[in-house]
Structure formats: structure tokens, C-alpha cells
């Protein structure tokens, strides 16, 4: 019996033909176990099945972590987190909102902290050999909170809303290559794609992909009629104040350990959140920034949690606005930037150096490009060629949406660029004023949250016509290279294809991307079963409070 046949027997379905090659690659040491698990999971092989072949040394955080039987049931957990509008789940723009939703609404798949995709509402899936047709099987025991059974009609309703011609959701860009939804039965459906895409199961865990009831329609407010399949039900909700969720006794899976979740909006000052944690007023913080690390470490009743992440900031230039229509100007800015200095000073060295192409070393498809050296002389020469021999005056808008470190990065770039005669006028605005203009300004600094795949950010931010393409960059060669990379299964070949994607974007000099920042949060020592996640995805069903 071949290795793939072992996997097929355990999963109950014939595996994708590429699984044999993956098995051989991991045996020969050409790919590591994590690469094998990530790719095999996307092809529909469960972690439990895959581990029978490669062993249990690397099963991913969710598979490895176990706190056993909770010593205590019940209690109310208080979570310091922004309470943002969640009227239509597919239209949310921040992960804080999704963290409220994900304890009540659920997703077709779950991506753990090791970037391995697991079944959730979809209990299994399998792609066609050419990755253009994906068959999904749904769980048959899931119930909505109103007693309705969950089925394919719910999924079809959601996906059709996402990709509709008038959809305002970023899902329209992410899933624009779905050409048809086929209902096979009440619990099975197929997605027919315009091109091969390996990452479909992983993309379905994006924070905008929570599954709402089939009765939900445009203009509805989910918070007013919170039908859900998850372990908690929404009890009360007030934007900028508090949201309360109560345990569902009739949940289709293992009931939650906690009786209640209370999300409390305490404003944007994280030091205030830490003071509340120290005083026993809250139990979990959504995040801690580098500015509060020392304070967080000193709290006697708390634990500081951290992990590597692909969260980042980009100082992006709008390619359709002067003077950034000229690539020589954009390149001059990039050549002046000292990314290492920004990482060291602005983020205390707590991260990984960026390469100005928005694909992180932690992304499975990353290809390492040669490090670009800072070159002020070359920047001056490019400026002169572009008609700015006497220098250039430009505005850079910063909103400090994630903390003061954003402004610190911008000030370092300001100093860097002055050496070449580029005079940056730094405009710091409140976060609330930044978001209405973030995709309209000629030059601004934007925070981008972690995504488990680099191609997810590339699709949204740099593909021509992308929903969040704030730089207005458009290059058919880039789009074609991205298409090619997204359809390759072999991890090594996919990384090679990504070399072209990364190089095109880096050469276009659309962004200064200084670093990938590590992620931090803090929780009370009473909190058990809570795991830091690079995407800030925190389902709370398995969390419990010790005495």
C-alpha cells in the first residue's frame, strides 16, 4: 500500500494525485513536516491522517495543545476589545469585530496558529486534479440558534452575497474567480473556478467569511437578530461600549466552558487596558503594543503572550498621483529608507525585516530575495533624472491606528529621505480621520493585519482593481504571475513562482515596508486554554477560568 493510499484509507476518500509527491518530498527531506501538513491539509488530508505518515512531532498548535478536562466550569470572562459595528458580517473591516462574531457565527474552515487548515462547518473537501473544482462536504449535525438545520443553502446564500456584482465586501475580490456554485445535495456543494487556486480552504477562514443564516439580507443588522451556529449567543450589543454573549446549552458541538463572555471597549490607550488587567477589572487584552511591553512584563497577576506574525505597516505611494506616477521618484524614496533602523528603533527589534513586497518569511510561499541596500546617492540621481534636482516636498499622512510606533517609523523615514533632498511633511491625524482617506491620499502609512498567506494580501492590495488596493497599482504582468503561483501545489515550485511575483512588486517600488511585527497580548493567570494567534483569531469555546 502506497503512502497516499494509507492517507486515503484514513480519510475515506482518494487523495489528490499530488499527495504522493508530497509524501516523497518529505521523506527525502526536500520539504519539512510543516510544509507537508500545510499543503496536504489544503488538499483535503486531515492533520490526524497526515500525522500517521509523518508522526506527531508537528501537528500544529490546535492539535498539540490540550489542557485536559477544565478544573472549573462556568464564570464570566471579561475581554478588553474595541466594540465596532457588526451590522453585516461580510462588510466588517477590522478583526476586533470578527472576534466578537466568531464566538457566535462560525466558518467553513479554521486555520490554526501554525497556518494549518482544519475542518469546521465543512467536515471535508477535495479539489479536482487541476484545482479548478472544489467539492465540500458539510457537517450534518449543526443547528442554528432558532432550531433550523445548517445546510448547503446557507453556504450558497453567503457565497452568492460575497461575489454579487453589487457586493461591497472584500470577499468579492478574494473570491472573484468563482464562476459557479453547484449544489450537489443538502450537505455537499462544488465551487467551480476560473483558474486553479490551491488556497481556497484557507481563504474561507478570512475574517470576513463568517457564515450567516440564509434569511440574512442586505440592510439587515445581525446584532438585532443574531441567528448563529456557534457556542455563544449574543445577548446585548452597544457600539463603543460593551457586548455580552451567553453560553448556548443547545450548541451542536462540545458546550463552552464559560457561562458568559463580556467584551468591554476601554478606548485606544493600551496602558489603560493593562491597568484594568492589573486591577482585576478585565481578564484578557486584545493586544499589547511594543510601547507597553515593559509594563506588561511587570504585572504580577498576568502573563504576557507573544508569537511571530505577518502584521506589518506599509508606507505606500499612490501610483496614479503626482509625483509618484514616476517610478524613479518611488524608487528614490525606497532607496532612502532604512528598514533595519525602523525595526530596531520603532519596534524595538521585535520582528522580522521587511523586503518591500508584502510577503513574509513566515508565509509558506515566500521566496527570499537578495537584500536591497540603502543607497542615498542613487536616490539623488533618480530624483535629478525625474526633474527634481533640487529635491522634493511631499506629505506623509499617519493615523497611529495601532500605536505610536507608526509615527516613529514615519519620522525615521522622514530623516532618511532628507539626506537625498526629499523633504517629508509629516501629517499625523487621529485614527478616526485616517480611515476615510487611507486609500485616497498620495502618500500614507497603513497597518495591514496578519494573513496566513502572502497571496491573500497581494490579492487585496496590489492586484489591479483589488478591493483594498490603496496604492492604485496595476500591472497585468504582476496579476499573471500571481495567478500562476496560486495554482501550484508543490511548495518548492510555488516558492520559485513567487520569486517573480515578489520581484515585480519590489521593482515597482510601491511601498516602503520596514518590518513584520511580532504580536503581543496579555491575560490574567486565571485564564486557561487561551492561545495567542498571529491573526488575532480568538474563539473562546475552550477557554476556562481557574479559581
GROMACS .gro file of N, CA, C and O in nm, residues 322-413:
model
  368
  322UNK      N    1   0.063   6.243  -0.861
  322UNK     CA    2   0.195   6.306  -0.865
  322UNK      C    3   0.250   6.324  -0.724
  322UNK      O    4   0.174   6.349  -0.631
  323UNK      N    5   0.380   6.311  -0.706
  323UNK     CA    6   0.482   6.280  -0.807
  323UNK      C    7   0.509   6.130  -0.824
  323UNK      O    8   0.605   6.090  -0.888
  324UNK      N    9   0.421   6.047  -0.765
  324UNK     CA   10   0.450   5.903  -0.758
  324UNK      C   11   0.412   5.827  -0.884
  324UNK      O   12   0.430   5.705  -0.890
  325UNK      N   13   0.360   5.898  -0.985
  325UNK     CA   14   0.338   5.833  -1.115
  325UNK      C   15   0.472   5.794  -1.178
  325UNK      O   16   0.476   5.706  -1.264
  326UNK      N   17   0.578   5.860  -1.136
  326UNK     CA   18   0.713   5.832  -1.187
  326UNK      C   19   0.781   5.731  -1.096
  326UNK      O   20   0.805   5.759  -0.977
  327UNK      N   21   0.812   5.615  -1.151
  327UNK     CA   22   0.873   5.509  -1.070
  327UNK      C   23   1.007   5.553  -1.014
  327UNK      O   24   1.052   5.503  -0.910
  328UNK      N   25   1.073   5.648  -1.080
  328UNK     CA   26   1.203   5.694  -1.029
  328UNK      C   27   1.187   5.766  -0.895
  328UNK      O   28   1.273   5.754  -0.807
  329UNK      N   29   1.078   5.838  -0.879
  329UNK     CA   30   1.052   5.904  -0.751
  329UNK      C   31   1.024   5.799  -0.644
  329UNK      O   32   1.077   5.806  -0.532
  330UNK      N   33   0.940   5.702  -0.677
  330UNK     CA   34   0.908   5.596  -0.580
  330UNK      C   35   1.035   5.519  -0.540
  330UNK      O   36   1.057   5.489  -0.423
  331UNK      N   37   1.117   5.491  -0.638
  331UNK     CA   38   1.240   5.416  -0.609
  331UNK      C   39   1.335   5.497  -0.523
  331UNK      O   40   1.404   5.443  -0.435
  332UNK      N   41   1.339   5.630  -0.546
  332UNK     CA   42   1.425   5.714  -0.464
  332UNK      C   43   1.383   5.708  -0.317
  332UNK      O   44   1.468   5.700  -0.227
  333UNK      N   45   1.253   5.710  -0.292
  333UNK     CA   46   1.203   5.701  -0.154
  333UNK      C   47   1.244   5.567  -0.093
  333UNK      O   48   1.292   5.560   0.020
  334UNK      N   49   1.224   5.459  -0.170
  334UNK     CA   50   1.256   5.326  -0.119
  334UNK      C   51   1.405   5.311  -0.092
  334UNK      O   52   1.446   5.251   0.009
  335UNK      N   53   1.490   5.367  -0.180
  335UNK     CA   54   1.635   5.356  -0.162
  335UNK      C   55   1.684   5.435  -0.041
  335UNK      O   56   1.788   5.404   0.016
  336UNK      N   57   1.610   5.537  -0.003
  336UNK     CA   58   1.648   5.614   0.116
  336UNK      C   59   1.611   5.542   0.246
  336UNK      O   60   1.675   5.564   0.349
  337UNK      N   61   1.508   5.462   0.241
  337UNK     CA   62   1.452   5.403   0.364
  337UNK      C   63   1.551   5.308   0.431
  337UNK      O   64   1.610   5.221   0.365
  338UNK      N   65   1.566   5.325   0.561
  338UNK     CA   66   1.648   5.234   0.642
  338UNK      C   67   1.553   5.144   0.721
  338UNK      O   68   1.515   5.175   0.834
  339UNK      N   69   1.512   5.034   0.658
  339UNK     CA   70   1.415   4.944   0.723
  339UNK      C   71   1.468   4.887   0.853
  339UNK      O   72   1.394   4.870   0.950
  340UNK      N   73   1.598   4.856   0.856
  340UNK     CA   74   1.657   4.797   0.977
  340UNK      C   75   1.650   4.896   1.093
  340UNK      O   76   1.625   4.857   1.209
  341UNK      N   77   1.670   5.023   1.065
  341UNK     CA   78   1.661   5.125   1.170
  341UNK      C   79   1.518   5.136   1.223
  341UNK      O   80   1.496   5.149   1.343
  342UNK      N   81   1.422   5.128   1.133
  342UNK     CA   82   1.282   5.135   1.176
  342UNK      C   83   1.246   5.017   1.264
  342UNK      O   84   1.176   5.031   1.365
  343UNK      N   85   1.292   4.898   1.227
  343UNK     CA   86   1.265   4.780   1.309
  343UNK      C   87   1.330   4.794   1.446
  343UNK      O   88   1.267   4.768   1.549
  344UNK      N   89   1.455   4.838   1.448
  344UNK     CA   90   1.529   4.847   1.574
  344UNK      C   91   1.475   4.955   1.666
  344UNK      O   92   1.455   4.932   1.787
  345UNK      N   93   1.448   5.074   1.610
  345UNK     CA   94   1.410   5.188   1.694
  345UNK      C   95   1.259   5.193   1.719
  345UNK      O   96   1.214   5.208   1.832
  346UNK      N   97   1.182   5.181   1.612
  346UNK     CA   98   1.037   5.198   1.625
  346UNK      C   99   0.969   5.075   1.684
  346UNK      O  100   0.867   5.087   1.753
  347UNK      N  101   1.025   4.956   1.657
  347UNK     CA  102   0.960   4.833   1.705
  347UNK      C  103   1.051   4.752   1.796
  347UNK      O  104   1.028   4.633   1.819
  348UNK      N  105   1.155   4.815   1.846
  348UNK     CA  106   1.246   4.755   1.946
  348UNK      C  107   1.306   4.623   1.898
  348UNK      O  108   1.341   4.536   1.978
  349UNK      N  109   1.316   4.607   1.767
  349UNK     CA  110   1.377   4.485   1.713
  349UNK      C  111   1.290   4.361   1.726
  349UNK      O  112   1.334   4.250   1.695
  350UNK      N  113   1.163   4.379   1.766
  350UNK     CA  114   1.074   4.266   1.794
  350UNK      C  115   0.997   4.226   1.668
  350UNK      O  116   0.875   4.238   1.660
  351UNK      N  117   1.071   4.180   1.569
  351UNK     CA  118   1.006   4.141   1.444
  351UNK      C  119   1.106   4.093   1.343
  351UNK      O  120   1.220   4.059   1.376
  352UNK      N  121   1.066   4.093   1.217
  352UNK     CA  122   1.148   4.044   1.107
  352UNK      C  123   1.156   4.152   1.000
  352UNK      O  124   1.056   4.216   0.968
  353UNK      N  125   1.274   4.172   0.945
  353UNK     CA  126   1.296   4.277   0.847
  353UNK      C  127   1.211   4.256   0.724
  353UNK      O  128   1.197   4.144   0.673
  354UNK      N  129   1.150   4.364   0.674
  354UNK     CA  130   1.069   4.358   0.553
  354UNK      C  131   1.153   4.375   0.428
  354UNK      O  132   1.269   4.420   0.433
  355UNK      N  133   1.092   4.342   0.314
  355UNK     CA  134   1.164   4.347   0.186
  355UNK      C  135   1.086   4.424   0.080
  355UNK      O  136   1.116   4.416  -0.039
  356UNK      N  137   0.986   4.500   0.119
  356UNK     CA  138   0.910   4.587   0.028
  356UNK      C  139   0.833   4.512  -0.079
  356UNK      O  140   0.816   4.564  -0.191
  357UNK      N  141   0.784   4.391  -0.045
  357UNK     CA  142   0.698   4.319  -0.140
  357UNK      C  143   0.581   4.249  -0.071
  357UNK      O  144   0.509   4.173  -0.133
  358UNK      N  145   0.562   4.269   0.057
  358UNK     CA  146   0.444   4.224   0.133
  358UNK      C  147   0.427   4.071   0.135
  358UNK      O  148   0.314   4.022   0.146
  359UNK      N  149   0.536   3.998   0.127
  359UNK     CA  150   0.533   3.854   0.152
  359UNK      C  151   0.637   3.828   0.260
  359UNK      O  152   0.754   3.867   0.246
  360UNK      N  153   0.594   3.762   0.369
  360UNK     CA  154   0.679   3.746   0.486
  360UNK      C  155   0.754   3.613   0.483
  360UNK      O  156   0.706   3.515   0.425
  361UNK      N  157   0.870   3.605   0.548
  361UNK     CA  158   0.941   3.477   0.561
  361UNK      C  159   0.856   3.369   0.626
  361UNK      O  160   0.879   3.250   0.602
  362UNK      N  161   0.758   3.408   0.706
  362UNK     CA  162   0.670   3.309   0.770
  362UNK      C  163   0.563   3.255   0.675
  362UNK      O  164   0.497   3.156   0.707
  363UNK      N  165   0.542   3.320   0.562
  363UNK     CA  166   0.443   3.272   0.465
  363UNK      C  167   0.497   3.150   0.392
  363UNK      O  168   0.614   3.149   0.350
  364UNK      N  169   0.415   3.048   0.373
  364UNK     CA  170   0.465   2.924   0.311
  364UNK      C  171   0.512   2.941   0.168
  364UNK      O  172   0.593   2.862   0.120
  365UNK      N  173   0.466   3.046   0.099
  365UNK     CA  174   0.504   3.065  -0.041
  365UNK      C  175   0.620   3.163  -0.057
  365UNK      O  176   0.659   3.195  -0.170
  366UNK      N  177   0.678   3.210   0.051
  366UNK     CA  178   0.784   3.311   0.047
  366UNK      C  179   0.908   3.262  -0.027
  366UNK      O  180   0.953   3.149  -0.010
  367UNK      N  181   0.964   3.350  -0.110
  367UNK     CA  182   1.093   3.325  -0.174
  367UNK      C  183   1.188   3.435  -0.130
  367UNK      O  184   1.159   3.554  -0.145
  368UNK      N  185   1.305   3.400  -0.073
  368UNK     CA  186   1.398   3.502  -0.024
  368UNK      C  187   1.468   3.575  -0.138
  368UNK      O  188   1.542   3.515  -0.216
  369UNK      N  189   1.444   3.704  -0.150
  369UNK     CA  190   1.514   3.787  -0.249
  369UNK      C  191   1.640   3.845  -0.186
  369UNK      O  192   1.649   3.860  -0.064
  370UNK      N  193   1.738   3.881  -0.268
  370UNK     CA  194   1.858   3.947  -0.215
  370UNK      C  195   1.818   4.075  -0.142
  370UNK      O  196   1.729   4.149  -0.185
  371UNK      N  197   1.884   4.101  -0.031
  371UNK     CA  198   1.852   4.220   0.047
  371UNK      C  199   1.891   4.346  -0.031
  371UNK      O  200   2.000   4.353  -0.088
  372UNK      N  201   1.800   4.442  -0.037
  372UNK     CA  202   1.828   4.566  -0.107
  372UNK      C  203   1.901   4.662  -0.013
  372UNK      O  204   1.855   4.688   0.099
  373UNK      N  205   2.014   4.712  -0.059
  373UNK     CA  206   2.094   4.801   0.023
  373UNK      C  207   2.044   4.946   0.010
  373UNK      O  208   2.000   4.989  -0.097
  374UNK      N  209   2.054   5.018   0.118
  374UNK     CA  210   2.020   5.160   0.116
  374UNK      C  211   2.123   5.234   0.031
  374UNK      O  212   2.243   5.210   0.042
  375UNK      N  213   2.078   5.326  -0.055
  375UNK     CA  214   2.170   5.394  -0.147
  375UNK      C  215   2.119   5.536  -0.172
  375UNK      O  216   2.042   5.562  -0.264
  376UNK      N  217   2.166   5.630  -0.088
  376UNK     CA  218   2.120   5.769  -0.097
  376UNK      C  219   2.171   5.834  -0.225
  376UNK      O  220   2.099   5.913  -0.289
  377UNK      N  221   2.293   5.801  -0.266
  377UNK     CA  222   2.349   5.859  -0.389
  377UNK      C  223   2.264   5.821  -0.509
  377UNK      O  224   2.235   5.905  -0.596
  378UNK      N  225   2.224   5.696  -0.516
  378UNK     CA  226   2.140   5.651  -0.628
  378UNK      C  227   2.004   5.719  -0.622
  378UNK      O  228   1.946   5.752  -0.727
  379UNK      N  229   1.954   5.742  -0.502
  379UNK     CA  230   1.826   5.811  -0.488
  379UNK      C  231   1.835   5.954  -0.542
  379UNK      O  232   1.745   6.001  -0.613
  380UNK      N  233   1.943   6.025  -0.510
  380UNK     CA  234   1.961   6.160  -0.561
  380UNK      C  235   1.966   6.162  -0.713
  380UNK      O  236   1.908   6.251  -0.778
  381UNK      N  237   2.036   6.065  -0.770
  381UNK     CA  238   2.049   6.057  -0.915
  381UNK      C  239   1.912   6.035  -0.980
  381UNK      O  240   1.878   6.098  -1.081
  382UNK      N  241   1.833   5.946  -0.923
  382UNK     CA  242   1.699   5.919  -0.976
  382UNK      C  243   1.610   6.043  -0.968
  382UNK      O  244   1.534   6.073  -1.060
  383UNK      N  245   1.621   6.116  -0.857
  383UNK     CA  246   1.540   6.238  -0.842
  383UNK      C  247   1.577   6.340  -0.948
  383UNK      O  248   1.489   6.405  -1.007
  384UNK      N  249   1.708   6.356  -0.974
  384UNK     CA  250   1.752   6.451  -1.077
  384UNK      C  251   1.699   6.411  -1.213
  384UNK      O  252   1.652   6.495  -1.291
  385UNK      N  253   1.704   6.281  -1.243
  385UNK     CA  254   1.653   6.232  -1.372
  385UNK      C  255   1.504   6.257  -1.385
  385UNK      O  256   1.452   6.278  -1.496
  386UNK      N  257   1.433   6.254  -1.273
  386UNK     CA  258   1.288   6.275  -1.274
  386UNK      C  259   1.251   6.423  -1.273
  386UNK      O  260   1.132   6.457  -1.273
  387UNK      N  261   1.352   6.512  -1.271
  387UNK     CA  262   1.325   6.655  -1.274
  387UNK      C  263   1.322   6.721  -1.139
  387UNK      O  264   1.272   6.834  -1.125
  388UNK      N  265   1.377   6.656  -1.036
  388UNK     CA  266   1.377   6.711  -0.900
  388UNK      C  267   1.519   6.723  -0.847
  388UNK      O  268   1.553   6.675  -0.738
  389UNK      N  269   1.605   6.788  -0.927
  389UNK     CA  270   1.746   6.802  -0.887
  389UNK      C  271   1.762   6.880  -0.758
  389UNK      O  272   1.859   6.861  -0.684
  390UNK      N  273   1.667   6.969  -0.730
  390UNK     CA  274   1.673   7.049  -0.608
  390UNK      C  275   1.593   6.989  -0.493
  390UNK      O  276   1.566   7.055  -0.393
  391UNK      N  277   1.555   6.866  -0.509
  391UNK     CA  278   1.480   6.799  -0.404
  391UNK      C  279   1.330   6.801  -0.429
  391UNK      O  280   1.283   6.849  -0.532
  392UNK      N  281   1.257   6.752  -0.331
  392UNK     CA  282   1.115   6.728  -0.349
  392UNK      C  283   1.044   6.743  -0.216
  392UNK      O  284   1.093   6.697  -0.111
  393UNK      N  285   0.927   6.806  -0.216
  393UNK     CA  286   0.845   6.820  -0.096
  393UNK      C  287   0.721   6.733  -0.110
  393UNK      O  288   0.645   6.745  -0.208
  394UNK      N  289   0.698   6.646  -0.013
  394UNK     CA  290   0.582   6.557  -0.016
  394UNK      C  291   0.522   6.545   0.125
  394UNK      O  292   0.592   6.562   0.225
  395UNK      N  293   0.393   6.517   0.131
  395UNK     CA  294   0.325   6.493   0.258
  395UNK      C  295   0.314   6.343   0.283
  395UNK      O  296   0.292   6.265   0.191
  396UNK      N  297   0.329   6.304   0.408
  396UNK     CA  298   0.307   6.165   0.450
  396UNK      C  299   0.205   6.166   0.564
  396UNK      O  300   0.228   6.227   0.668
  397UNK      N  301   0.092   6.101   0.543
  397UNK     CA  302  -0.017   6.100   0.640
  397UNK      C  303  -0.009   5.974   0.726
  397UNK      O  304   0.004   5.863   0.674
  398UNK      N  305  -0.018   5.992   0.857
  398UNK     CA  306  -0.009   5.883   0.954
  398UNK      C  307  -0.126   5.894   1.052
  398UNK      O  308  -0.156   6.003   1.100
  399UNK      N  309  -0.189   5.781   1.081
  399UNK     CA  310  -0.303   5.782   1.172
  399UNK      C  311  -0.278   5.717   1.306
  399UNK      O  312  -0.365   5.719   1.394
  400UNK      N  313  -0.157   5.657   1.327
  400UNK     CA  314  -0.128   5.586   1.453
  400UNK      C  315  -0.242   5.493   1.492
  400UNK      O  316  -0.282   5.486   1.609
  401UNK      N  317  -0.295   5.421   1.395
  401UNK     CA  318  -0.412   5.336   1.420
  401UNK      C  319  -0.381   5.218   1.511
  401UNK      O  320  -0.471   5.163   1.574
  402UNK      N  321  -0.253   5.179   1.519
  402UNK     CA  322  -0.214   5.068   1.605
  402UNK      C  323  -0.118   5.110   1.715
  402UNK      O  324  -0.069   5.026   1.790
  403UNK      N  325  -0.087   5.238   1.722
  403UNK     CA  326   0.003   5.285   1.826
  403UNK      C  327   0.106   5.383   1.774
  403UNK      O  328   0.121   5.406   1.654
  404UNK      N  329   0.180   5.441   1.866
  404UNK     CA  330   0.278   5.545   1.835
  404UNK      C  331   0.391   5.494   1.744
  404UNK      O  332   0.457   5.572   1.676
  405UNK      N  333   0.414   5.362   1.742
  405UNK     CA  334   0.525   5.312   1.661
  405UNK      C  335   0.507   5.345   1.512
  405UNK      O  336   0.606   5.354   1.439
  406UNK      N  337   0.383   5.363   1.467
  406UNK     CA  338   0.361   5.403   1.329
  406UNK      C  339   0.425   5.539   1.302
  406UNK      O  340   0.496   5.558   1.201
  407UNK      N  341   0.403   5.633   1.390
  407UNK     CA  342   0.461   5.767   1.375
  407UNK      C  343   0.612   5.761   1.386
  407UNK      O  344   0.684   5.833   1.314
  408UNK      N  345   0.664   5.674   1.474
  408UNK     CA  346   0.809   5.660   1.488
  408UNK      C  347   0.872   5.611   1.358
  408UNK      O  348   0.978   5.659   1.317
  409UNK      N  349   0.805   5.516   1.291
  409UNK     CA  350   0.854   5.469   1.161
  409UNK      C  351   0.857   5.583   1.060
  409UNK      O  352   0.955   5.601   0.986
  410UNK      N  353   0.750   5.660   1.057
  410UNK     CA  354   0.740   5.770   0.961
  410UNK      C  355   0.847   5.876   0.987
  410UNK      O  356   0.904   5.933   0.892
  411UNK      N  357   0.877   5.903   1.113
  411UNK     CA  358   0.978   6.002   1.145
  411UNK      C  359   1.117   5.955   1.103
  411UNK      O  360   1.199   6.035   1.056
  412UNK      N  361   1.143   5.826   1.116
  412UNK     CA  362   1.271   5.772   1.070
  412UNK      C  363   1.282   5.784   0.919
  412UNK      O  364   1.387   5.824   0.865
  413UNK      N  365   1.174   5.750   0.848
  413UNK     CA  366   1.177   5.766   0.702
  413UNK      C  367   1.195   5.913   0.665
  413UNK      O  368   1.267   5.945   0.569
   0.00000   0.00000   0.00000
